[in-house]
Coordinates of N, CA and C in Angstrom, one line a residue:
M1 N 171.7 -38.9 5.5 CA 170.7 -38.3 4.6 C 170.3 -39.5 3.7
A2 N 168.9 -39.6 3.6 CA 168.2 -40.7 2.8 C 168.6 -40.5 1.3
A3 N 168.9 -41.6 0.6 CA 169.0 -41.8 -0.7 C 167.9 -41.3 -1.5
P4 N 168.1 -40.7 -2.7 CA 166.8 -40.2 -3.5 C 166.0 -41.6 -3.8
Q5 N 166.5 -42.6 -4.0 CA 165.8 -43.9 -4.3 C 164.9 -44.2 -3.3
D6 N 165.5 -44.1 -2.0 CA 164.7 -44.4 -0.9 C 163.4 -43.5 -0.6
V7 N 163.6 -42.2 -1.0 CA 162.6 -41.2 -0.9 C 161.5 -41.6 -1.9
H8 N 162.1 -42.0 -2.9 CA 160.9 -42.3 -4.1 C 160.2 -43.6 -3.7
V9 N 160.8 -44.5 -3.0 CA 160.2 -45.8 -2.6 C 159.1 -45.3 -1.5
R10 N 159.5 -44.4 -0.6 CA 158.5 -43.9 0.5 C 157.5 -43.3 -0.2
I11 N 157.5 -42.4 -1.0 CA 156.6 -41.7 -1.9 C 155.5 -42.6 -2.5
C12 N 156.2 -43.6 -3.2 CA 155.3 -44.7 -3.8 C 154.4 -45.4 -2.9
N13 N 155.0 -45.7 -1.8 CA 154.3 -46.6 -0.8 C 153.1 -45.6 -0.3
Q14 N 153.3 -44.4 0.1 CA 152.4 -43.4 0.6 C 151.2 -43.2 -0.5
E15 N 151.5 -43.1 -1.7 CA 150.6 -42.9 -2.6 C 149.8 -44.2 -3.0
I16 N 150.5 -45.3 -2.9 CA 149.7 -46.6 -3.1 C 148.7 -46.9 -2.0
V17 N 149.2 -46.5 -0.8 CA 148.1 -46.5 0.4 C 146.9 -45.6 0.3
K18 N 147.4 -44.4 -0.2 CA 146.2 -43.4 -0.4 C 145.4 -43.8 -1.5
F19 N 145.7 -44.3 -2.7 CA 144.9 -44.6 -3.7 C 144.1 -45.9 -3.3
D20 N 144.7 -46.9 -2.5 CA 144.0 -48.0 -2.0 C 142.7 -47.6 -1.2
L21 N 143.0 -46.7 -0.4 CA 141.9 -46.2 0.6 C 140.8 -45.4 -0.2
E22 N 141.2 -44.8 -1.3 CA 140.3 -44.0 -2.1 C 139.4 -45.1 -3.0
V23 N 140.2 -46.0 -3.4 CA 139.4 -47.0 -4.1 C 138.4 -47.8 -3.2
K24 N 138.8 -48.2 -2.0 CA 137.9 -48.8 -1.0 C 136.6 -47.9 -0.7
A25 N 136.8 -46.6 -0.7 CA 135.8 -45.7 -0.3 C 134.8 -45.6 -1.4
L26 N 135.4 -45.6 -2.7 CA 134.4 -45.5 -3.8 C 133.7 -46.8 -4.0
I27 N 134.3 -48.0 -3.7 CA 133.6 -49.3 -3.7 C 132.5 -49.2 -2.8
Q28 N 132.7 -48.7 -1.7 CA 131.6 -48.5 -0.5 C 130.6 -47.7 -1.1
D29 N 131.0 -46.5 -1.8 CA 130.0 -45.6 -2.4 C 129.0 -46.4 -3.4
I30 N 129.7 -47.5 -4.2 CA 128.9 -48.2 -5.2 C 128.0 -49.1 -4.5
R31 N 128.5 -49.7 -3.4 CA 127.5 -50.5 -2.7 C 126.2 -49.8 -2.2
D32 N 126.5 -48.6 -1.7 CA 125.4 -47.8 -1.1 C 124.6 -47.0 -2.2
C33 N 125.0 -47.1 -3.6 CA 124.3 -46.4 -4.7 C 123.0 -47.2 -4.9
S34 N 121.9 -46.4 -5.1 CA 120.5 -46.8 -5.4 C 120.2 -46.4 -6.7
G35 N 121.1 -45.8 -7.5 CA 120.8 -45.3 -8.9 C 120.8 -43.7 -9.0
P36 N 120.5 -43.3 -10.0 CA 120.3 -44.1 -11.4 C 121.6 -44.6 -11.9
L37 N 121.4 -45.1 -13.1 CA 122.7 -45.8 -13.8 C 123.8 -44.8 -14.1
S38 N 123.3 -43.6 -14.3 CA 124.4 -42.5 -14.5 C 125.2 -42.2 -13.3
A39 N 124.6 -42.4 -12.1 CA 125.5 -42.2 -10.9 C 126.4 -43.2 -10.7
L40 N 125.9 -44.5 -11.0 CA 126.8 -45.7 -10.9 C 128.0 -45.5 -12.0
T41 N 127.7 -45.1 -13.2 CA 128.7 -45.0 -14.2 C 129.8 -44.0 -13.7
E42 N 129.3 -42.8 -13.2 CA 130.2 -41.8 -12.7 C 131.1 -42.4 -11.7
L43 N 130.6 -43.2 -10.7 CA 131.5 -43.8 -9.7 C 132.3 -44.8 -10.2
N44 N 132.0 -45.7 -11.2 CA 132.9 -46.5 -11.9 C 134.0 -45.8 -12.7
T45 N 133.8 -44.7 -13.3 CA 134.8 -43.9 -13.9 C 135.8 -43.5 -13.0
K46 N 135.3 -43.0 -11.7 CA 136.4 -42.5 -10.8 C 137.2 -43.7 -10.3
V47 N 136.6 -44.8 -10.1 CA 137.3 -46.1 -9.6 C 138.3 -46.6 -10.7
K48 N 138.0 -46.5 -11.9 CA 139.0 -46.8 -13.0 C 140.1 -45.9 -12.9
E49 N 139.9 -44.6 -12.7 CA 141.1 -43.7 -12.7 C 142.0 -44.0 -11.5
K50 N 141.3 -44.2 -10.3 CA 142.2 -44.7 -9.1 C 142.9 -46.0 -9.4
F51 N 142.3 -46.8 -10.0 CA 143.1 -48.1 -10.3 C 144.3 -47.7 -11.2
Q52 N 144.0 -47.0 -12.1 CA 145.2 -46.5 -13.1 C 146.3 -46.0 -12.3
H53 N 146.0 -45.1 -11.4 CA 147.0 -44.4 -10.5 C 147.7 -45.5 -9.6
L54 N 146.9 -46.4 -9.0 CA 147.4 -47.3 -8.1 C 148.4 -48.2 -8.9
R55 N 147.9 -48.7 -10.0 CA 148.7 -49.7 -10.9 C 150.1 -49.0 -11.2
R56 N 150.0 -47.7 -11.6 CA 151.2 -47.1 -12.0 C 152.2 -47.0 -10.9
R57 N 151.6 -46.7 -9.7 CA 152.6 -46.5 -8.6 C 153.1 -47.9 -8.2
I58 N 152.3 -49.0 -8.3 CA 152.8 -50.3 -8.0 C 154.0 -50.8 -9.0
Q59 N 153.8 -50.2 -10.1 CA 154.9 -50.7 -11.2 C 156.1 -49.9 -11.0
E60 N 155.9 -48.6 -10.6 CA 157.2 -47.7 -10.1 C 157.8 -48.4 -8.9
L61 N 157.1 -48.8 -7.9 CA 157.6 -49.4 -6.8 C 158.3 -50.7 -7.2
E62 N 157.8 -51.6 -8.2 CA 158.5 -52.7 -8.5 C 159.8 -52.4 -9.3
Q63 N 159.6 -51.3 -10.1 CA 160.9 -50.9 -10.7 C 162.1 -50.5 -9.7
S64 N 161.6 -49.7 -8.7 CA 162.5 -49.4 -7.7 C 163.1 -50.5 -7.1
A65 N 162.3 -51.6 -6.8 CA 162.8 -52.8 -6.0 C 163.9 -53.6 -7.0
K66 N 163.6 -53.6 -8.2 CA 164.5 -54.3 -9.1 C 165.9 -53.5 -9.2
E67 N 165.8 -52.2 -9.0 CA 167.0 -51.4 -9.0 C 167.9 -51.4 -7.7
Q68 N 167.2 -52.0 -6.7 CA 167.9 -52.0 -5.5 C 169.4 -52.9 -5.5
D69 N 170.4 -52.3 -4.9 CA 171.8 -52.8 -4.9 C 171.7 -54.1 -3.9
K70 N 171.1 -53.9 -2.9 CA 171.1 -55.1 -1.9 C 170.0 -56.0 -2.0
E71 N 170.3 -57.2 -2.1 CA 169.4 -58.3 -2.5 C 168.2 -58.3 -1.3
S72 N 168.7 -58.3 -0.1 CA 167.6 -58.3 0.9 C 166.6 -57.1 0.7
E73 N 167.0 -55.9 0.5 CA 166.2 -54.8 0.3 C 165.4 -55.0 -0.8
K74 N 165.9 -55.6 -1.8 CA 165.3 -55.9 -3.1 C 164.0 -56.9 -2.9
Q75 N 164.3 -58.1 -2.1 CA 163.3 -59.0 -1.9 C 162.1 -58.4 -0.9
I76 N 162.6 -57.5 -0.2 CA 161.5 -56.9 0.9 C 160.6 -56.1 0.0
L77 N 161.1 -55.2 -0.9 CA 160.4 -54.3 -1.7 C 159.4 -55.1 -2.7
L78 N 160.0 -56.2 -3.2 CA 159.4 -57.1 -4.2 C 158.2 -57.8 -3.4
Q79 N 158.3 -58.2 -2.1 CA 157.3 -58.8 -1.3 C 156.2 -57.6 -1.0
E80 N 156.6 -56.5 -0.9 CA 155.6 -55.4 -0.6 C 154.8 -55.2 -2.0
V81 N 155.5 -55.1 -3.1 CA 154.9 -55.1 -4.5 C 153.8 -56.3 -4.6
E82 N 154.2 -57.4 -4.1 CA 153.3 -58.7 -4.3 C 152.0 -58.3 -3.4
N83 N 152.4 -57.8 -2.3 CA 151.2 -57.6 -1.3 C 150.2 -56.5 -1.9
H84 N 150.8 -55.5 -2.6 CA 150.0 -54.5 -3.1 C 149.1 -55.0 -4.4
K85 N 149.9 -55.9 -5.1 CA 149.1 -56.4 -6.2 C 147.9 -57.4 -5.7
K86 N 148.2 -58.1 -4.6 CA 147.1 -58.9 -4.2 C 145.9 -58.1 -3.6
Q87 N 146.3 -57.0 -2.9 CA 145.3 -56.1 -2.3 C 144.5 -55.5 -3.5
M88 N 145.3 -55.1 -4.7 CA 144.6 -54.5 -5.7 C 143.6 -55.5 -6.4
L89 N 144.1 -56.7 -6.4 CA 143.1 -57.8 -7.1 C 142.0 -57.9 -6.2
S90 N 142.2 -57.8 -4.9 CA 141.0 -58.0 -3.9 C 140.0 -56.9 -4.1
N91 N 140.6 -55.7 -4.3 CA 139.8 -54.5 -4.6 C 139.0 -54.5 -5.8
Q92 N 139.6 -55.2 -6.9 CA 138.9 -55.4 -8.2 C 137.8 -56.4 -8.0
T93 N 137.9 -57.4 -7.1 CA 136.9 -58.4 -6.9 C 135.8 -57.7 -6.1
S94 N 136.1 -57.0 -5.1 CA 135.2 -56.3 -4.4 C 134.3 -55.3 -5.3
W95 N 135.0 -54.6 -6.2 CA 134.4 -53.6 -7.1 C 133.4 -54.3 -8.0
R96 N 133.9 -55.6 -8.6 CA 132.8 -56.3 -9.4 C 131.7 -56.8 -8.6
K97 N 131.7 -57.2 -7.4 CA 130.6 -57.6 -6.6 C 129.8 -56.4 -6.2
A98 N 130.5 -55.3 -6.0 CA 129.7 -54.2 -5.5 C 128.7 -53.6 -6.8
N99 N 129.3 -53.8 -7.9 CA 128.6 -53.3 -9.2 C 127.4 -54.2 -9.4
L100 N 127.6 -55.5 -9.2 CA 126.6 -56.4 -9.3 C 125.5 -56.2 -8.2
T101 N 125.9 -55.9 -7.0 CA 124.8 -55.6 -6.1 C 124.0 -54.4 -6.4
C102 N 124.7 -53.4 -6.9 CA 124.2 -52.2 -7.0 C 123.3 -52.3 -8.3
K103 N 123.6 -53.0 -9.3 CA 122.9 -53.2 -10.6 C 121.6 -53.9 -10.2
I104 N 121.7 -55.0 -9.3 CA 120.5 -55.7 -8.9 C 119.5 -54.7 -8.1
A105 N 120.1 -53.9 -7.3 CA 119.2 -53.0 -6.5 C 118.6 -52.0 -7.4
I106 N 119.3 -51.5 -8.4 CA 118.8 -50.6 -9.5 C 117.6 -51.2 -10.3
D107 N 117.9 -52.4 -10.8 CA 116.8 -53.1 -11.6 C 115.7 -53.3 -10.7
N108 N 115.8 -53.8 -9.5 CA 114.6 -53.9 -8.6 C 113.9 -52.5 -8.4
L109 N 114.6 -51.5 -8.3 CA 114.1 -50.3 -8.1 C 113.3 -49.8 -9.2
E110 N 113.9 -50.1 -10.4 CA 113.1 -49.8 -11.8 C 111.8 -50.7 -11.9
K111 N 112.1 -51.9 -11.6 CA 110.9 -52.8 -11.7 C 109.8 -52.2 -10.8
A112 N 110.1 -51.9 -9.6 CA 109.2 -51.3 -8.6 C 108.5 -50.1 -9.3
E113 N 109.3 -49.2 -9.8 CA 108.8 -47.9 -10.4 C 107.9 -48.3 -11.5
L114 N 108.2 -49.3 -12.3 CA 107.5 -49.6 -13.5 C 106.2 -50.1 -12.9
L115 N 106.2 -51.0 -12.0 CA 104.9 -51.6 -11.5 C 104.0 -50.4 -10.8
Q116 N 104.7 -49.5 -10.1 CA 104.0 -48.3 -9.6 C 103.7 -47.4 -10.8
G117 N 104.4 -47.3 -11.9 CA 103.9 -46.5 -13.0 C 102.9 -47.2 -13.8
G118 N 102.8 -48.5 -13.8 CA 101.6 -49.2 -14.4 C 100.5 -49.0 -13.6
D119 N 100.6 -49.0 -12.1 CA 99.5 -48.7 -11.5 C 98.9 -47.2 -11.6
L120 N 100.0 -46.3 -11.8 CA 99.6 -44.9 -12.1 C 99.0 -44.7 -13.4
L121 N 99.5 -45.5 -14.4 CA 98.9 -45.4 -15.8 C 97.4 -45.9 -15.7
R122 N 97.2 -47.1 -14.9 CA 95.8 -47.5 -14.9 C 94.9 -46.7 -14.1
Q123 N 95.6 -46.0 -13.0 CA 94.8 -45.1 -12.3 C 94.4 -43.8 -13.2
R124 N 95.4 -43.4 -14.1 CA 95.2 -42.3 -15.0 C 94.1 -42.7 -16.0
K125 N 94.4 -44.0 -16.4 CA 93.3 -44.4 -17.5 C 91.9 -44.5 -16.9
T126 N 91.8 -45.0 -15.7 CA 90.6 -45.1 -15.0 C 90.1 -43.7 -14.8
T127 N 91.0 -42.7 -14.4 CA 90.4 -41.3 -14.2 C 90.0 -40.7 -15.3
K128 N 90.8 -41.1 -16.5 CA 90.3 -40.4 -17.9 C 89.1 -40.9 -18.3
E129 N 88.9 -42.3 -18.1 CA 87.5 -42.9 -18.4 C 86.3 -42.3 -17.6
S130 N 86.8 -42.1 -16.2 CA 85.7 -41.6 -15.3 C 85.4 -40.1 -15.8
L131 N 86.5 -39.5 -16.2 CA 86.4 -38.0 -16.7 C 85.4 -38.0 -17.9
A132 N 85.7 -38.9 -18.8 CA 85.0 -39.0 -20.0 C 83.6 -39.4 -19.8
Q133 N 83.3 -40.4 -19.0 CA 81.9 -40.7 -18.5 C 81.2 -39.4 -17.9
T134 N 81.9 -38.7 -17.0 CA 81.4 -37.5 -16.4 C 81.1 -36.5 -17.4
S135 N 82.0 -36.3 -18.2 CA 81.8 -35.3 -19.4 C 80.6 -35.6 -20.3
S136 N 80.5 -37.0 -20.6 CA 79.4 -37.3 -21.4 C 78.2 -37.2 -20.8
A137 N 78.0 -37.6 -19.5 CA 76.9 -37.4 -18.7 C 76.5 -35.8 -18.6
I138 N 77.4 -35.0 -18.3 CA 77.2 -33.5 -18.3 C 76.8 -33.1 -19.6
T139 N 77.3 -33.4 -20.8 CA 77.0 -33.2 -22.1 C 75.4 -33.5 -22.2
E140 N 75.1 -34.9 -21.9 CA 73.8 -35.2 -22.1 C 72.7 -34.5 -21.2
S141 N 73.3 -34.1 -20.0 CA 72.4 -33.2 -19.2 C 72.3 -31.9 -19.8
L142 N 73.3 -31.3 -20.2 CA 73.2 -30.0 -21.0 C 72.3 -30.0 -22.0
M143 N 72.4 -31.0 -22.9 CA 71.5 -31.2 -24.1 C 70.0 -31.4 -23.7
G144 N 69.9 -32.1 -22.6 CA 68.5 -32.3 -22.0 C 67.9 -30.9 -21.6
I145 N 68.7 -30.2 -21.0 CA 68.3 -28.9 -20.5 C 68.1 -27.9 -21.6
S146 N 68.8 -28.1 -22.8 CA 68.6 -27.3 -23.8 C 67.5 -27.6 -24.6
R147 N 67.1 -28.8 -24.6 CA 65.7 -29.3 -25.2 C 64.6 -28.8 -24.3
M148 N 64.7 -28.8 -23.1 CA 63.8 -28.5 -22.1 C 63.5 -26.9 -22.5
M149 N 64.7 -26.3 -22.4 CA 64.5 -24.7 -22.6 C 63.8 -24.4 -24.0
S150 N 64.1 -25.3 -25.1 CA 63.6 -25.0 -26.4 C 62.1 -25.3 -26.4
Q151 N 61.7 -26.3 -25.6 CA 60.2 -26.5 -25.5 C 59.5 -25.5 -24.8
Q152 N 60.3 -25.0 -23.7 CA 59.7 -23.9 -22.9 C 59.6 -22.6 -23.8
V153 N 60.5 -22.4 -24.5 CA 60.5 -21.3 -25.5 C 59.4 -21.4 -26.4
Q154 N 59.3 -22.5 -27.1 CA 58.2 -22.9 -27.9 C 56.8 -22.7 -27.3
Q155 N 56.8 -23.3 -26.0 CA 55.4 -23.1 -25.4 C 55.1 -21.6 -25.1
S156 N 56.2 -20.9 -24.8 CA 56.0 -19.5 -24.4 C 55.5 -18.6 -25.7
E157 N 56.0 -19.0 -26.8 CA 55.7 -18.5 -28.1 C 54.2 -18.7 -28.5
E158 N 53.8 -20.0 -28.1 CA 52.4 -20.3 -28.4 C 51.6 -19.7 -27.4
A159 N 51.9 -19.6 -26.2 CA 51.1 -18.8 -25.2 C 51.1 -17.4 -25.7
M160 N 52.1 -16.8 -26.1 CA 52.1 -15.3 -26.6 C 51.2 -15.3 -27.8
Q161 N 51.2 -16.3 -28.7 CA 50.4 -16.2 -29.8 C 49.0 -16.3 -29.5
T162 N 48.7 -17.2 -28.6 CA 47.3 -17.5 -28.0 C 46.8 -16.0 -27.3
L163 N 47.6 -15.5 -26.5 CA 47.4 -14.2 -25.7 C 47.2 -13.2 -26.8
A164 N 47.9 -13.1 -27.9 CA 47.7 -11.9 -28.9 C 46.3 -12.3 -29.7
N165 N 46.0 -13.5 -30.0 CA 44.8 -13.8 -30.5 C 43.7 -13.4 -29.5
S166 N 43.7 -13.7 -28.3 CA 42.7 -13.5 -27.4 C 42.6 -11.9 -27.3
S167 N 43.6 -11.3 -27.3 CA 43.7 -9.7 -27.2 C 42.8 -9.3 -28.4
R168 N 43.2 -9.7 -29.7 CA 42.5 -9.3 -30.9 C 41.0 -9.7 -30.8
T169 N 40.6 -10.8 -30.2 CA 39.2 -11.1 -29.9 C 38.4 -10.3 -29.0
I170 N 39.3 -10.0 -27.9 CA 38.7 -9.0 -26.8 C 38.5 -7.6 -27.4
L171 N 39.5 -7.1 -28.3 CA 39.4 -5.9 -29.0 C 38.2 -5.9 -29.9
D172 N 38.0 -7.0 -30.8 CA 36.9 -7.1 -31.6 C 35.7 -7.1 -30.8
A173 N 35.5 -7.9 -29.7 CA 34.3 -7.8 -28.9 C 34.0 -6.6 -28.4
N174 N 35.1 -5.8 -28.0 CA 34.8 -4.5 -27.4 C 34.2 -3.5 -28.5
E175 N 34.9 -3.6 -29.6 CA 34.2 -2.8 -30.8 C 32.8 -3.1 -31.0
E176 N 32.4 -4.5 -31.0 CA 31.2 -4.8 -31.3 C 30.2 -4.5 -30.2
F177 N 30.8 -4.4 -28.8 CA 30.0 -4.0 -27.7 C 29.8 -2.5 -27.8
K178 N 30.8 -1.8 -28.3 CA 30.6 -0.4 -28.3 C 29.5 0.0 -29.4
S179 N 29.5 -0.9 -30.6 CA 28.5 -0.8 -31.8 C 27.1 -0.9 -31.1
M180 N 27.1 -2.0 -30.3 CA 25.8 -2.4 -29.9 C 25.3 -1.6 -28.7
S181 N 26.2 -1.0 -28.0 CA 25.9 0.0 -26.9 C 25.2 1.3 -27.7
G182 N 25.9 1.6 -28.8 CA 25.3 2.9 -29.5 C 23.9 2.5 -30.2
T183 N 23.7 1.3 -30.6 CA 22.4 0.8 -31.0 C 21.4 0.7 -29.9
I184 N 21.7 0.3 -28.7 CA 20.9 0.1 -27.7 C 20.5 1.6 -27.1
Q185 N 21.5 2.4 -27.1 CA 21.3 3.8 -26.8 C 20.3 4.5 -27.6
L186 N 20.3 4.2 -29.0 CA 19.4 4.8 -29.8 C 18.1 4.3 -29.7
G187 N 18.0 2.9 -29.4 CA 16.8 2.3 -29.3 C 16.0 2.9 -28.1
R188 N 16.9 3.0 -27.0 CA 16.3 3.6 -25.8 C 15.7 5.1 -25.9
K189 N 16.6 5.8 -26.8 CA 15.9 7.3 -27.1 C 14.7 7.1 -27.9
L190 N 14.6 6.0 -28.8 CA 13.3 5.9 -29.7 C 12.2 5.5 -28.7
I191 N 12.4 4.6 -27.7 CA 11.4 4.1 -27.0 C 11.0 5.2 -26.0
T192 N 12.0 6.0 -25.4 CA 11.6 7.1 -24.6 C 10.7 8.1 -25.4
K193 N 11.2 8.4 -26.7 CA 10.3 9.3 -27.4 C 9.0 8.8 -27.7
Y194 N 8.9 7.4 -27.9 CA 7.6 6.7 -28.3 C 6.9 7.0 -27.0
N195 N 7.4 6.6 -26.0 CA 6.6 6.6 -24.7 C 6.0 8.0 -24.4
R196 N 6.8 9.0 -24.7 CA 6.4 10.5 -24.5 C 5.1 10.7 -25.5
R197 N 5.3 10.4 -26.7 CA 4.3 10.5 -27.6 C 3.0 9.7 -27.3
E198 N 3.1 8.6 -26.8 CA 2.0 7.7 -26.2 C 1.3 8.4 -25.1
L199 N 2.0 9.0 -24.3 CA 1.4 9.7 -23.0 C 0.7 11.0 -23.7
T200 N 1.2 11.7 -24.5 CA 0.6 12.9 -25.2 C -0.6 12.4 -25.8
D201 N -0.5 11.3 -26.7 CA -1.7 10.9 -27.2 C -2.8 10.5 -26.3
K202 N -2.6 9.9 -25.2 CA -3.5 9.5 -24.3 C -4.1 10.7 -23.6
L203 N -3.3 11.7 -23.3 CA -3.8 12.9 -22.6 C -4.8 13.7 -23.7
L204 N -4.3 13.7 -25.0 CA -5.2 14.3 -25.9 C -6.6 13.6 -26.0
I205 N -6.4 12.3 -26.1 CA -7.8 11.4 -26.2 C -8.6 11.7 -25.0
F206 N -8.0 11.6 -23.8 CA -8.8 11.9 -22.6 C -9.4 13.3 -22.6
L207 N -8.6 14.3 -23.0 CA -9.2 15.6 -23.0 C -10.3 15.6 -24.1
A208 N -10.0 15.0 -25.3 CA -11.2 15.0 -26.4 C -12.4 14.2 -25.8
L209 N -12.2 13.2 -25.1 CA -13.3 12.3 -24.5 C -14.0 13.2 -23.5
A210 N -13.2 13.9 -22.6 CA -13.8 14.8 -21.6 C -14.6 15.8 -22.3
L211 N -14.1 16.4 -23.3 CA -14.8 17.5 -24.1 C -16.1 16.9 -24.8
F212 N -15.9 15.6 -25.2 CA -17.2 15.1 -26.0 C -18.2 14.9 -24.9
L213 N -17.8 14.2 -23.7 CA -18.9 13.9 -22.7 C -19.4 15.3 -22.2
A214 N -18.7 16.3 -22.1 CA -19.1 17.7 -21.4 C -20.2 18.2 -22.7
T215 N -19.9 17.9 -23.9 CA -20.9 18.6 -24.9 C -22.1 17.7 -24.8
V216 N -21.9 16.4 -24.8 CA -23.2 15.5 -24.7 C -24.0 15.8 -23.5
L217 N -23.4 16.1 -22.4 CA -24.1 16.4 -21.2 C -24.8 17.9 -21.4
Y218 N -24.3 18.7 -22.0 CA -24.9 20.0 -22.2 C -26.0 19.9 -23.2
I219 N -25.8 19.1 -24.1 CA -27.0 18.8 -25.2 C -28.1 18.2 -24.3
V220 N -27.8 17.2 -23.6 CA -28.9 16.5 -22.9 C -29.6 17.3 -21.9
K221 N -28.8 18.1 -21.3 CA -29.3 19.1 -20.3 C -30.4 20.0 -21.0
K222 N -29.9 20.5 -22.2 CA -30.8 21.6 -22.7 C -32.1 20.9 -23.2
R223 N -31.9 19.6 -23.7 CA -33.1 19.0 -24.2 C -34.0 18.6 -22.9
L224 N -33.5 18.1 -21.9 CA -34.3 17.6 -20.8 C -34.6 18.6 -19.9
F225 N -34.0 19.5 -19.7 CA -34.3 20.5 -18.7 C -33.9 21.9 -19.3
P226 N -35.0 22.4 -20.3 CA -34.6 23.6 -20.9 C -34.9 24.9 -20.0
F227 N -35.6 24.6 -19.1 CA -35.8 25.8 -18.0 C -34.6 26.0 -17.2
L228 N -33.8 25.0 -17.0 CA -32.7 25.3 -16.3 C -31.6 26.2 -17.1

């Protein structure tokens, strides 16, 4: 049956290997991280926790090595502790390099986004200026249309006024025409009456002349031809 001390050493070695593999996996995640910084910070927090667990287990293994009764077993365990410490230092170096690589990548990405954002800002500024110019042109066009409509309304009002004046003039002329028509009809009646009276006078004169001539002929006949 294995001694409790041997079981503890075996468990320490297993956990050291487990934490070492987890640290290596997190370091690879940091290398692959493209941001943002919050994601990198979260990964670094996890790495720190794993290093703390790893360091604690290495210390426990070292303490167990020192407690070994046999010098040979003690030296073997101390050599394992030394190897684990070297591996942990190597992981820490890899961790720092991975952080540097990741931060450079994030900085480059942020610069690219800033440049792209600058282009977007310029495009937005250009778009705003274009929209402002278009809006100004539309406003000018609407104002021009408004002025034209105002002129058309004014011209229409003047035309209506002229038409109203013409209508009044026509009505006045119509009244004058009616008055003149009445005068003309009266004149026509007077002329007709005058013509009738003239015809009657002519007829009376003709009859009087005929009677006069008949009387003269009768007198001449009696004088010249009394026997007739």
